[in-house]
Structures are given as structure tokens and as C-alpha cells.
Amino acid sequence: MERPQPDSMPQDLSEALKEATKEVHVQAENAEFMKNFQKGQVTRKGFKLVMASLYHIYVALEEQIERNKENPAYAPLYFPEELHRRAALERDMAFWYGPRWEDAIPYTQATRRYVRRLHEVGRKEPELLVAHAYTRYLGDLSGGQVLKKIAQKALDLPSSGEGVDFFTFPNVASATKFKQLYRSRMNTLEMTPEVRQRVIEEAKAAFLLNIQMLLPRRLPEGSPSRTFSPRRRSSDGSLPSALWWQRLPW
Ligand code: HEM
């Protein structure tokens, strides 16, 4: 029987996505916010800001998922009871920002960009929605419990789970088993090689959007800042962070 070559693209979409996003995943783990978070170094201010961004992101993601729940390009991945985070994030917003949270929560430029892309994909390229769902939900199922405990300890939160509902999936008994089911559903999606390649590129872009969302809030337009000068390159020749969007495929 023929076996794939070690360095060829894996056959299953789930394997291909994991392989293709390995490098950006390392970048995500090394994002300053995540590195500090893992050491228990997180402030209420920083945590609240990221949670608000996640709220905006999941509202957009889940709106587009609902729009496409019967589209064969997404339908096998439709698990609202198990996965959807909007209601949990609304409770978290009320905890962190109070009863008038809807008027109080911040909305950064990087988050707006991510939200814009989610709407574009859902409306115009729904075959790519799998890339965004994969990046968020499988990531959440992988790290959630650990991150929840770190946040509770670092921020001195009640053990009842208030403020960190986002990290709990009450309708997923085993994250490992659910991830296996999810991967097998991803592998049933029928797509041409061309679409498959675009899904892979979109997943890498989704990681970059997440990394950017985790960076410190961008300075207002026109602020003097050497860091954001477009002509500068880092010592390793890579693009400065202000040009991160040039690496996105769209
Ligand atoms: C502190 C930062 C992070 C740590 C320590 C971390 C750690 C992990 C671990 C241990 C896994 C499980 C691997 C496995 O089951 O084989 C995983 C999977 C995953 N993570 Fe992260 N992660 C981090 C940040 C992120 C971010 C920011 C994203 C994107 C938003 C992300 C997306 C994913 C995805 C999509 C998977 C599933 C990979 C697959 O099985 O295909 N992770 N992560």
C-alpha cells in the first residue's frame, strides 16, 4: 500500500491544518500576553481587554456559523450546544464590566479587523469558515482548563467559575474525545485541492489575527511611534509588527 511521503501534505484536512499551523501556533504561544499568562502574570486590566475582544470575535464567528449551518461546507461542524461561546462570554462581560457592559466594553482595531474578516468569510467565502472554527474551538478545547485555573489564581477569582465561563464547556464531557469527533467531521468535508489550499492559508491567517488581537492595544492614528514606522525592519529581517497584515493572503 502506498504511504504518504514524510514531508508531503497529509491527506486528512485535520492533519494538514495541524501541520500547516505548527509554526504560527508556536508564535501564538510566544505572544507576550500568552507567555506572561502561563507564568501567572496577568492583570485584571489586560485580562478584561482580551475577554472583551473574544466576545466581539465569537459574536461574529457564531453569527456566520448560524448563517452557514446548513451549508455542506460547514454543516458537519455545527455543534452549538457543545461549542458556542457567546452566552458564556455575555456572562463574563457582565461580571467584568457590570450590567451596562454593552456600552462599556472596548473594541480594538485588531479585533475589528478580525471581526471584519469573519463576516467577509461567512458571507462571501463560507467554504473557509472551517478554518476559523478550527482555530478557535480546537484551541479553546485544548488549553481552556489550564488557562482558567491560572486566571482564577492570578486574579483571585471565585472558584465558582464567575468571570471565566468562557473556558468551561459544560456540554463536552471529554475534550479529547470531542476533538477526535471534530477532526473526523472536518475530514468528511468535500473540497477541491484549490479550496483545501485556501482553507489552510485561512487557518494561518486566523492565527495571525489572534496573535495581533493579543498584542497591546494600537496607538491612535497619528501618534508618534518609532515601533510602527513602516520602513523599519527587525534585526532578523522580518517585518515590523505594524506590517503584520501584509502577511495575510487577502
Ligand atoms: C499559551 C498559549 C498556548 C498554549 C500553551 C497552547 C497549547 C496547546 C496544546 C497543548 C494543544 C494540544 C495539542 C494536542 O492536543 O495535540 C493545543 C492545540 C491547539 N491550539 Fe493552542 N496553545 C496556546 C495558544 C493558542 C492560540 C492563541 C491559538 C489560536 C487562537 C491556539 C490554537 C490551537 C489549536 C487550533 C489547537 C488544535 C491543534 C490540532 O489538534 O489540530 N492555541 N494548544
Short mmCIF file of N, CA, C and O and ligand atoms in Angstrom, two decimals, residues 14-15 17-19 21 25 28-30 34-35 37-38 114 134-140 142-143 147 179 183 186 206-207 210-211 214, ligand 1:
data_model
loop_
_atom_site.label_atom_id
_atom_site.label_comp_id
_atom_site.label_asym_id
_atom_site.label_seq_id
_atom_site.Cartn_x
_atom_site.Cartn_y
_atom_site.Cartn_z
N SER A 14 -7.70 17.55 8.85
CA SER A 14 -7.33 17.84 10.25
C SER A 14 -5.82 17.77 10.44
O SER A 14 -5.23 18.60 11.12
N GLU A 15 -5.21 16.78 9.81
CA GLU A 15 -3.75 16.64 9.93
C GLU A 15 -3.05 17.77 9.19
O GLU A 15 -2.05 18.32 9.67
N LEU A 17 -4.12 20.76 8.62
CA LEU A 17 -4.24 22.02 9.34
C LEU A 17 -3.29 22.06 10.53
O LEU A 17 -2.64 23.06 10.81
N LYS A 18 -3.22 20.95 11.23
CA LYS A 18 -2.32 20.90 12.39
C LYS A 18 -0.88 21.16 11.95
O LYS A 18 -0.16 21.96 12.55
N GLU A 19 -0.50 20.46 10.87
CA GLU A 19 0.86 20.59 10.34
C GLU A 19 1.14 22.02 9.86
O GLU A 19 2.15 22.62 10.23
N THR A 21 -0.22 24.80 10.64
CA THR A 21 -0.29 25.89 11.63
C THR A 21 0.70 25.70 12.78
O THR A 21 0.67 26.45 13.75
N HIS A 25 1.40 28.46 15.53
CA HIS A 25 0.99 28.11 16.89
C HIS A 25 2.11 28.45 17.88
O HIS A 25 1.86 28.97 18.97
N ALA A 28 2.01 31.97 18.49
CA ALA A 28 0.89 32.34 19.38
C ALA A 28 1.27 32.07 20.84
O ALA A 28 1.02 32.88 21.73
N GLU A 29 1.88 30.90 21.06
CA GLU A 29 2.31 30.56 22.43
C GLU A 29 3.31 31.58 22.97
O GLU A 29 3.37 31.82 24.17
N ASN A 30 4.10 32.13 22.03
CA ASN A 30 5.14 33.07 22.45
C ASN A 30 4.70 34.52 22.46
O ASN A 30 5.50 35.41 22.74
N MET A 34 0.42 35.71 26.14
CA MET A 34 0.28 34.29 26.47
C MET A 34 1.45 33.79 27.32
O MET A 34 1.26 33.00 28.24
N LYS A 35 2.66 34.28 27.00
CA LYS A 35 3.83 33.85 27.78
C LYS A 35 3.68 34.28 29.23
O LYS A 35 3.89 33.51 30.16
N PHE A 37 0.88 35.12 30.73
CA PHE A 37 -0.29 34.44 31.29
C PHE A 37 0.10 33.08 31.88
O PHE A 37 -0.28 32.72 32.99
N GLN A 38 0.88 32.33 31.10
CA GLN A 38 1.28 30.99 31.57
C GLN A 38 2.09 31.04 32.86
O GLN A 38 2.13 30.08 33.61
N TYR A 114 -10.26 41.45 12.72
CA TYR A 114 -10.59 40.02 12.82
C TYR A 114 -12.09 39.83 12.55
O TYR A 114 -12.51 38.99 11.75
N TYR A 134 -12.02 25.94 13.42
CA TYR A 134 -10.92 25.08 13.87
C TYR A 134 -9.97 25.86 14.78
O TYR A 134 -9.66 25.42 15.89
N THR A 135 -9.53 27.02 14.32
CA THR A 135 -8.52 27.78 15.06
C THR A 135 -9.01 28.15 16.45
O THR A 135 -8.28 28.05 17.43
N ARG A 136 -10.26 28.55 16.54
CA ARG A 136 -10.76 28.98 17.85
C ARG A 136 -11.21 27.78 18.70
O ARG A 136 -10.72 27.58 19.82
N TYR A 137 -12.14 26.99 18.19
CA TYR A 137 -12.73 25.98 19.07
C TYR A 137 -11.74 24.88 19.47
O TYR A 137 -11.72 24.47 20.63
N LEU A 138 -10.92 24.41 18.54
CA LEU A 138 -9.98 23.36 18.96
C LEU A 138 -8.92 23.93 19.89
O LEU A 138 -8.46 23.26 20.80
N GLY A 139 -8.58 25.19 19.67
CA GLY A 139 -7.64 25.85 20.59
C GLY A 139 -8.25 25.98 21.98
O GLY A 139 -7.62 25.66 22.99
N ASP A 140 -9.51 26.40 22.04
CA ASP A 140 -10.18 26.58 23.34
C ASP A 140 -10.30 25.24 24.07
O ASP A 140 -10.11 25.16 25.28
N SER A 142 -8.35 22.83 23.80
CA SER A 142 -7.03 22.30 24.16
C SER A 142 -6.46 22.96 25.41
O SER A 142 -5.85 22.29 26.24
N GLY A 143 -6.64 24.29 25.51
CA GLY A 143 -5.94 24.97 26.61
C GLY A 143 -6.84 25.47 27.72
O GLY A 143 -6.36 25.94 28.76
N LEU A 147 -5.81 27.39 31.38
CA LEU A 147 -5.86 28.85 31.40
C LEU A 147 -6.87 29.35 32.44
O LEU A 147 -6.64 30.35 33.12
N LYS A 179 -12.58 16.45 20.48
CA LYS A 179 -11.65 16.91 19.44
C LYS A 179 -11.48 15.84 18.36
O LYS A 179 -11.40 16.14 17.18
N ARG A 183 -12.36 16.45 14.52
CA ARG A 183 -11.40 16.22 13.43
C ARG A 183 -11.98 15.28 12.39
O ARG A 183 -11.83 15.48 11.19
N MET A 186 -14.30 17.19 10.26
CA MET A 186 -13.56 18.06 9.31
C MET A 186 -13.12 17.23 8.11
O MET A 186 -13.14 17.71 6.98
N ALA A 206 -5.91 33.13 10.38
CA ALA A 206 -6.71 33.21 11.61
C ALA A 206 -5.79 33.26 12.84
O ALA A 206 -6.03 34.00 13.79
N PHE A 207 -4.72 32.47 12.81
CA PHE A 207 -3.76 32.52 13.92
C PHE A 207 -3.14 33.91 14.01
O PHE A 207 -2.99 34.47 15.10
N ASN A 210 -5.37 36.29 15.63
CA ASN A 210 -5.39 36.08 17.08
C ASN A 210 -4.17 36.67 17.75
O ASN A 210 -4.26 37.30 18.80
N ILE A 211 -3.01 36.46 17.13
CA ILE A 211 -1.78 36.99 17.71
C ILE A 211 -1.88 38.51 17.78
O ILE A 211 -1.53 39.12 18.80
N LEU A 214 -3.91 39.83 20.51
CA LEU A 214 -3.29 39.72 21.83
C LEU A 214 -2.21 40.77 22.08
O LEU A 214 -1.74 40.92 23.20
C1 HEM B 1 -0.22 29.91 25.95
C2 HEM B 1 -0.55 29.72 24.71
C3 HEM B 1 -0.93 28.38 24.18
C4 HEM B 1 -0.60 27.14 24.63
C5 HEM B 1 0.27 26.76 25.82
C6 HEM B 1 -1.23 26.19 23.77
C7 HEM B 1 -1.14 24.83 23.91
C8 HEM B 1 -1.79 23.90 23.14
C9 HEM B 1 -1.78 22.48 23.36
C10 HEM B 1 -1.06 21.77 24.49
C11 HEM B 1 -2.53 21.92 22.39
C12 HEM B 1 -2.87 20.46 22.29
C13 HEM B 1 -2.09 19.77 21.23
C14 HEM B 1 -2.68 18.39 21.00
O1 HEM B 1 -3.70 18.01 21.58
O2 HEM B 1 -2.08 17.68 20.22
C15 HEM B 1 -3.02 22.99 21.55
C16 HEM B 1 -3.80 22.81 20.46
C17 HEM B 1 -4.29 23.82 19.69
N1 HEM B 1 -4.12 25.17 19.90
FE1 HEM B 1 -3.01 26.01 21.32
N2 HEM B 1 -1.93 26.85 22.80
C18 HEM B 1 -1.78 28.20 23.03
C19 HEM B 1 -2.33 29.23 22.30
C20 HEM B 1 -3.14 29.07 21.22
C21 HEM B 1 -3.72 30.15 20.46
C22 HEM B 1 -3.58 31.64 20.77
C23 HEM B 1 -4.44 29.57 19.46
C24 HEM B 1 -5.27 30.23 18.41
C25 HEM B 1 -6.21 31.07 18.67
C26 HEM B 1 -4.30 28.13 19.60
C27 HEM B 1 -4.89 27.21 18.77
C28 HEM B 1 -4.78 25.85 18.92
C29 HEM B 1 -5.42 24.88 18.02
C30 HEM B 1 -6.27 25.20 16.81
C31 HEM B 1 -5.11 23.62 18.52
C32 HEM B 1 -5.55 22.28 17.95
C33 HEM B 1 -4.44 21.68 17.11
C34 HEM B 1 -4.90 20.39 16.45
O3 HEM B 1 -5.06 19.42 17.17
O4 HEM B 1 -5.09 20.38 15.24
N3 HEM B 1 -3.50 27.87 20.67
N4 HEM B 1 -2.55 24.18 22.03
#
